[in-house]
PDB file of C-alpha atoms in Angstrom:
ATOM      1  CA  MET A   1    -102.649-226.465 115.647  1.00 63.00           C
ATOM      2  CA  SER A   2    -105.492-228.789 117.380  1.00 83.00           C
ATOM      3  CA  LYS A   3    -106.060-232.208 115.651  1.00 91.00           C
ATOM      4  CA  ILE A   4    -108.139-232.464 112.436  1.00 95.00           C
ATOM      5  CA  ASP A   5    -110.412-234.854 111.447  1.00 96.00           C
ATOM      6  CA  LEU A   6    -109.088-235.567 107.696  1.00 97.00           C
ATOM      7  CA  LYS A   7    -111.729-237.863 106.936  1.00 96.00           C
ATOM      8  CA  LYS A   8    -114.196-235.043 107.461  1.00 97.00           C
ATOM      9  CA  GLU A   9    -112.162-233.247 105.050  1.00 97.00           C
ATOM     10  CA  ILE A  10    -112.323-235.584 102.135  1.00 97.00           C
ATOM     11  CA  ARG A  11    -114.603-235.919  99.677  1.00 97.00           C
ATOM     12  CA  VAL A  12    -115.877-238.942  99.075  1.00 96.00           C
ATOM     13  CA  ILE A  13    -116.947-239.486  95.496  1.00 96.00           C
ATOM     14  CA  LYS A  14    -119.134-242.982  94.681  1.00 95.00           C
ATOM     15  CA  ASP A  15    -118.490-244.463  91.336  1.00 94.00           C
ATOM     16  CA  PHE A  16    -115.998-242.959  90.210  1.00 93.00           C
ATOM     17  CA  PRO A  17    -114.081-243.109  88.100  1.00 90.00           C
ATOM     18  CA  LYS A  18    -115.935-246.150  87.441  1.00 90.00           C
ATOM     19  CA  LYS A  19    -119.297-248.015  89.054  1.00 92.00           C
ATOM     20  CA  GLY A  20    -118.210-249.568  92.152  1.00 88.00           C
ATOM     21  CA  VAL A  21    -115.163-247.198  92.922  1.00 88.00           C
ATOM     22  CA  SER A  22    -115.450-245.020  96.124  1.00 91.00           C
ATOM     23  CA  PHE A  23    -113.030-242.082  94.890  1.00 93.00           C
ATOM     24  CA  LYS A  24    -111.073-240.273  97.899  1.00 96.00           C
ATOM     25  CA  ASP A  25    -110.549-236.899  96.353  1.00 95.00           C
ATOM     26  CA  VAL A  26    -108.175-234.754  98.326  1.00 96.00           C
ATOM     27  CA  THR A  27    -108.417-231.504  96.591  1.00 96.00           C
ATOM     28  CA  THR A  28    -111.300-230.749  99.358  1.00 97.00           C
ATOM     29  CA  ILE A  29    -107.899-230.999 101.717  1.00 97.00           C
ATOM     30  CA  LEU A  30    -105.993-228.063  99.271  1.00 97.00           C
ATOM     31  CA  LYS A  31    -108.840-225.767  99.191  1.00 97.00           C
ATOM     32  CA  SER A  32    -108.800-225.291 103.050  1.00 97.00           C
ATOM     33  CA  PRO A  33    -106.061-223.811 104.721  1.00 97.00           C
ATOM     34  CA  LYS A  34    -106.326-225.168 107.911  1.00 97.00           C
ATOM     35  CA  ALA A  35    -106.607-229.103 106.058  1.00 97.00           C
ATOM     36  CA  LEU A  36    -104.037-228.513 104.021  1.00 97.00           C
ATOM     37  CA  LYS A  37    -101.743-226.824 107.170  1.00 97.00           C
ATOM     38  CA  TYR A  38    -102.691-229.494 109.563  1.00 98.00           C
ATOM     39  CA  THR A  39    -101.600-232.713 106.683  1.00 98.00           C
ATOM     40  CA  ILE A  40     -98.207-230.788 105.910  1.00 98.00           C
ATOM     41  CA  ASP A  41     -97.526-230.240 109.306  1.00 98.00           C
ATOM     42  CA  GLU A  42     -98.433-234.046 110.060  1.00 98.00           C
ATOM     43  CA  MET A  43     -96.431-235.351 107.546  1.00 98.00           C
ATOM     44  CA  SER A  44     -92.851-232.999 107.876  1.00 98.00           C
ATOM     45  CA  ASP A  45     -93.153-233.954 111.771  1.00 97.00           C
ATOM     46  CA  TYR A  46     -93.001-237.833 111.002  1.00 98.00           C
ATOM     47  CA  ILE A  47     -90.543-237.571 108.244  1.00 98.00           C
ATOM     48  CA  GLU A  48     -88.321-234.697 110.520  1.00 96.00           C
ATOM     49  CA  ASP A  49     -87.767-237.732 112.724  1.00 92.00           C
ATOM     50  CA  LYS A  50     -86.063-239.759 110.107  1.00 96.00           C
ATOM     51  CA  LYS A  51     -82.862-237.655 108.717  1.00 95.00           C
ATOM     52  CA  VAL A  52     -84.113-237.310 105.432  1.00 98.00           C
ATOM     53  CA  ASP A  53     -81.893-235.355 103.116  1.00 98.00           C
ATOM     54  CA  ILE A  54     -84.878-235.185  99.980  1.00 98.00           C
ATOM     55  CA  ILE A  55     -88.104-235.443  99.357  1.00 98.00           C
ATOM     56  CA  VAL A  56     -89.966-237.293  95.875  1.00 98.00           C
ATOM     57  CA  GLY A  57     -93.447-237.238  94.793  1.00 97.00           C
ATOM     58  CA  PRO A  58     -94.627-239.429  92.286  1.00 96.00           C
ATOM     59  CA  GLU A  59     -96.887-237.756  89.678  1.00 92.00           C
ATOM     60  CA  ALA A  60     -99.183-235.859  90.348  1.00 87.00           C
ATOM     61  CA  ARG A  61    -101.047-235.641  93.395  1.00 90.00           C
ATOM     62  CA  GLY A  62     -97.218-236.430  94.967  1.00 92.00           C
ATOM     63  CA  PHE A  63     -95.446-233.075  93.917  1.00 95.00           C
ATOM     64  CA  LEU A  64     -98.880-230.954  95.741  1.00 95.00           C
ATOM     65  CA  PHE A  65     -97.732-232.367  98.829  1.00 98.00           C
ATOM     66  CA  GLY A  66     -94.268-233.257  98.806  1.00 98.00           C
ATOM     67  CA  VAL A  67     -93.223-229.617  97.416  1.00 98.00           C
ATOM     68  CA  PRO A  68     -94.551-227.959 100.282  1.00 98.00           C
ATOM     69  CA  ILE A  69     -93.374-230.841 102.431  1.00 98.00           C
ATOM     70  CA  ALA A  70     -90.291-229.795 101.104  1.00 98.00           C
ATOM     71  CA  THR A  71     -90.232-226.502 101.975  1.00 98.00           C
ATOM     72  CA  LYS A  72     -91.014-226.849 105.296  1.00 98.00           C
ATOM     73  CA  LEU A  73     -88.327-228.928 105.919  1.00 98.00           C
ATOM     74  CA  ASN A  74     -85.376-227.077 104.580  1.00 98.00           C
ATOM     75  CA  LEU A  75     -85.305-230.070 101.575  1.00 98.00           C
ATOM     76  CA  GLY A  76     -85.081-230.620  98.013  1.00 98.00           C
ATOM     77  CA  PHE A  77     -87.786-232.203  95.821  1.00 98.00           C
ATOM     78  CA  VAL A  78     -87.506-234.516  93.157  1.00 98.00           C
ATOM     79  CA  PRO A  79     -90.144-235.582  90.695  1.00 98.00           C
ATOM     80  CA  VAL A  80     -90.785-239.032  89.540  1.00 98.00           C
ATOM     81  CA  ARG A  81     -92.741-239.333  86.274  1.00 97.00           C
ATOM     82  CA  LYS A  82     -94.225-241.175  83.647  1.00 94.00           C
ATOM     83  CA  PRO A  83     -92.080-241.779  80.568  1.00 95.00           C
ATOM     84  CA  GLY A  84     -91.204-238.533  78.405  1.00 94.00           C
ATOM     85  CA  LYS A  85     -92.288-236.225  80.772  1.00 96.00           C
ATOM     86  CA  LEU A  86     -89.123-235.157  82.444  1.00 96.00           C
ATOM     87  CA  PRO A  87     -86.648-233.560  79.853  1.00 95.00           C
ATOM     88  CA  PHE A  88     -83.273-234.403  80.849  1.00 96.00           C
ATOM     89  CA  GLN A  89     -81.589-238.021  80.785  1.00 97.00           C
ATOM     90  CA  THR A  90     -83.421-240.264  83.229  1.00 97.00           C
ATOM     91  CA  HIS A  91     -83.328-243.823  84.864  1.00 97.00           C
ATOM     92  CA  ASN A  92     -86.294-246.481  84.879  1.00 97.00           C
ATOM     93  CA  VAL A  93     -87.890-249.086  86.431  1.00 96.00           C
ATOM     94  CA  ASP A  94     -90.542-250.907  85.149  1.00 93.00           C
ATOM     95  CA  TYR A  95     -93.523-252.185  87.127  1.00 90.00           C
ATOM     96  CA  ASP A  96     -97.210-254.191  86.406  1.00 82.00           C
ATOM     97  CA  LEU A  97    -100.393-252.616  86.704  1.00 72.00           C
ATOM     98  CA  GLU A  98    -103.863-255.254  87.179  1.00 67.00           C
ATOM     99  CA  TYR A  99    -103.767-255.348  83.462  1.00 72.00           C
ATOM    100  CA  GLY A 100    -100.190-254.689  81.853  1.00 77.00           C
ATOM    101  CA  THR A 101     -97.278-252.378  82.875  1.00 86.00           C
ATOM    102  CA  ASP A 102     -96.121-249.067  83.167  1.00 89.00           C
ATOM    103  CA  LYS A 103     -92.865-247.051  83.520  1.00 95.00           C
ATOM    104  CA  LEU A 104     -91.407-244.742  86.134  1.00 97.00           C
ATOM    105  CA  GLU A 105     -88.503-241.991  85.651  1.00 97.00           C
ATOM    106  CA  VAL A 106     -86.465-239.679  87.392  1.00 98.00           C
ATOM    107  CA  HIS A 107     -83.451-237.273  86.282  1.00 98.00           C
ATOM    108  CA  VAL A 108     -80.328-239.000  86.096  1.00 97.00           C
ATOM    109  CA  ASP A 109     -79.106-236.068  88.884  1.00 97.00           C
ATOM    110  CA  GLY A 110     -82.335-236.084  90.942  1.00 97.00           C
ATOM    111  CA  ILE A 111     -81.324-238.553  93.591  1.00 98.00           C
ATOM    112  CA  GLN A 112     -77.578-239.091  95.238  1.00 97.00           C
ATOM    113  CA  LYS A 113     -76.162-242.088  95.911  1.00 97.00           C
ATOM    114  CA  GLY A 114     -76.581-242.525  99.840  1.00 98.00           C
ATOM    115  CA  GLN A 115     -79.059-240.030 100.503  1.00 98.00           C
ATOM    116  CA  ARG A 116     -82.295-240.958 102.945  1.00 98.00           C
ATOM    117  CA  ILE A 117     -85.300-239.849 100.778  1.00 98.00           C
ATOM    118  CA  ALA A 118     -88.856-239.799 102.037  1.00 98.00           C
ATOM    119  CA  VAL A 119     -91.458-240.773  99.700  1.00 98.00           C
ATOM    120  CA  VAL A 120     -94.745-238.256  99.627  1.00 98.00           C
ATOM    121  CA  ASP A 121     -98.194-239.266  97.893  1.00 97.00           C
ATOM    122  CA  ASP A 122    -101.641-238.928  98.615  1.00 97.00           C
ATOM    123  CA  LEU A 123    -102.970-242.359  98.029  1.00 96.00           C
ATOM    124  CA  LEU A 124    -101.882-246.121  99.076  1.00 96.00           C
ATOM    125  CA  ALA A 125    -104.225-248.606  97.441  1.00 92.00           C
ATOM    126  CA  THR A 126    -102.285-251.825  95.951  1.00 91.00           C
ATOM    127  CA  GLY A 127     -99.186-250.711  96.460  1.00 94.00           C
ATOM    128  CA  GLY A 128     -97.743-250.851  92.744  1.00 93.00           C
ATOM    129  CA  THR A 129     -96.248-247.053  92.653  1.00 94.00           C
ATOM    130  CA  ALA A 130     -95.124-246.741  96.204  1.00 96.00           C
ATOM    131  CA  LEU A 131     -93.164-249.577  95.136  1.00 96.00           C
ATOM    132  CA  ALA A 132     -92.337-248.883  91.433  1.00 96.00           C
ATOM    133  CA  THR A 133     -90.350-245.378  93.207  1.00 97.00           C
ATOM    134  CA  SER A 134     -89.117-246.896  95.992  1.00 98.00           C
ATOM    135  CA  ARG A 135     -87.418-248.923  93.793  1.00 97.00           C
ATOM    136  CA  LEU A 136     -86.491-246.313  91.468  1.00 98.00           C
ATOM    137  CA  MET A 137     -84.765-244.750  94.554  1.00 98.00           C
ATOM    138  CA  GLU A 138     -82.622-247.773  95.711  1.00 98.00           C
ATOM    139  CA  LYS A 139     -81.810-248.530  91.953  1.00 97.00           C
ATOM    140  CA  VAL A 140     -80.201-245.080  91.685  1.00 97.00           C
ATOM    141  CA  GLY A 141     -78.419-245.467  95.224  1.00 97.00           C
ATOM    142  CA  GLY A 142     -80.821-243.924  97.561  1.00 98.00           C
ATOM    143  CA  GLU A 143     -81.915-245.013 100.824  1.00 98.00           C
ATOM    144  CA  VAL A 144     -85.485-244.963 101.116  1.00 98.00           C
ATOM    145  CA  ALA A 145     -85.980-243.592 104.815  1.00 98.00           C
ATOM    146  CA  CYS A 146     -90.037-243.656 104.821  1.00 98.00           C
ATOM    147  CA  LEU A 147     -93.364-243.664 102.968  1.00 98.00           C
ATOM    148  CA  ASN A 148     -95.895-241.132 104.032  1.00 98.00           C
ATOM    149  CA  PHE A 149     -99.510-241.016 102.425  1.00 98.00           C
ATOM    150  CA  ILE A 150    -102.062-239.125 103.204  1.00 98.00           C
ATOM    151  CA  ILE A 151    -104.623-241.845 102.832  1.00 97.00           C
ATOM    152  CA  GLU A 152    -104.489-245.697 102.852  1.00 97.00           C
ATOM    153  CA  LEU A 153    -107.068-247.777 101.303  1.00 95.00           C
ATOM    154  CA  THR A 154    -106.705-250.978 103.711  1.00 96.00           C
ATOM    155  CA  GLU A 155    -108.719-253.731 102.072  1.00 94.00           C
ATOM    156  CA  LEU A 156    -106.403-253.461  98.761  1.00 92.00           C
ATOM    157  CA  GLU A 157    -103.263-254.808 101.163  1.00 94.00           C
ATOM    158  CA  GLY A 158    -100.639-252.667  99.227  1.00 94.00           C
ATOM    159  CA  ARG A 159     -99.030-252.161 103.103  1.00 96.00           C
ATOM    160  CA  LYS A 160     -97.736-255.726 102.207  1.00 96.00           C
ATOM    161  CA  LYS A 161     -95.939-255.287  99.353  1.00 94.00           C
ATOM    162  CA  LEU A 162     -94.199-252.153 101.263  1.00 97.00           C
ATOM    163  CA  ASN A 163     -93.074-254.387 104.234  1.00 95.00           C
ATOM    164  CA  LYS A 164     -89.878-253.999 104.650  1.00 97.00           C
ATOM    165  CA  TYR A 165     -90.369-249.787 104.521  1.00 98.00           C
ATOM    166  CA  ASP A 166     -91.235-247.454 107.261  1.00 98.00           C
ATOM    167  CA  ILE A 167     -94.840-245.907 106.382  1.00 98.00           C
ATOM    168  CA  GLN A 168     -97.274-243.199 107.629  1.00 98.00           C
ATOM    169  CA  SER A 169    -100.392-242.715 106.330  1.00 98.00           C
ATOM    170  CA  LEU A 170    -103.005-240.271 108.118  1.00 98.00           C
ATOM    171  CA  VAL A 171    -105.886-241.532 107.183  1.00 97.00           C
ATOM    172  CA  THR A 172    -107.406-245.398 106.835  1.00 97.00           C
ATOM    173  CA  TYR A 173    -110.504-246.355 104.738  1.00 95.00           C
ATOM    174  CA  GLU A 174    -112.153-249.705 104.216  1.00 90.00           C
ATOM    175  CA  ILE A 175    -113.186-249.340 100.146  1.00 76.00           C
TER     176      ILE A 175
END
């Protein structure tokens, strides 16, 4: 498949969810068969070389891209969720937000000790969710092989928080 300019496929919505924010909407990638296939192929190709055992995605858009990547690479997928969303016993990790804290959870049997993990999500902004997801994977005995994003907002410098990890971003934006 020929290269696609994903910036032309991503809808930018000014002043959403609040004034001054320029929201990058990936649902336009989801509705375009060519853009979706290109995105899944590009992320899968990058992950394939990392000898990954399982794909992990934080809710909710990590699910949308993580599952087809896992399917393409013949791997399993493990969801990482906010508290109270997973029906079985969980491991969790707390992480800081701009004004407070939050928590992420994974099923206790989701990750096996020593598994190599690719974390897939739509957006790298401040790096908080990606760092918390990575810390949770390491807490349960996994090894984070790479972090994979469609979009990176470079001015927010999330990559700095994640400097020990191998990171792929398909598209970068200044905010």
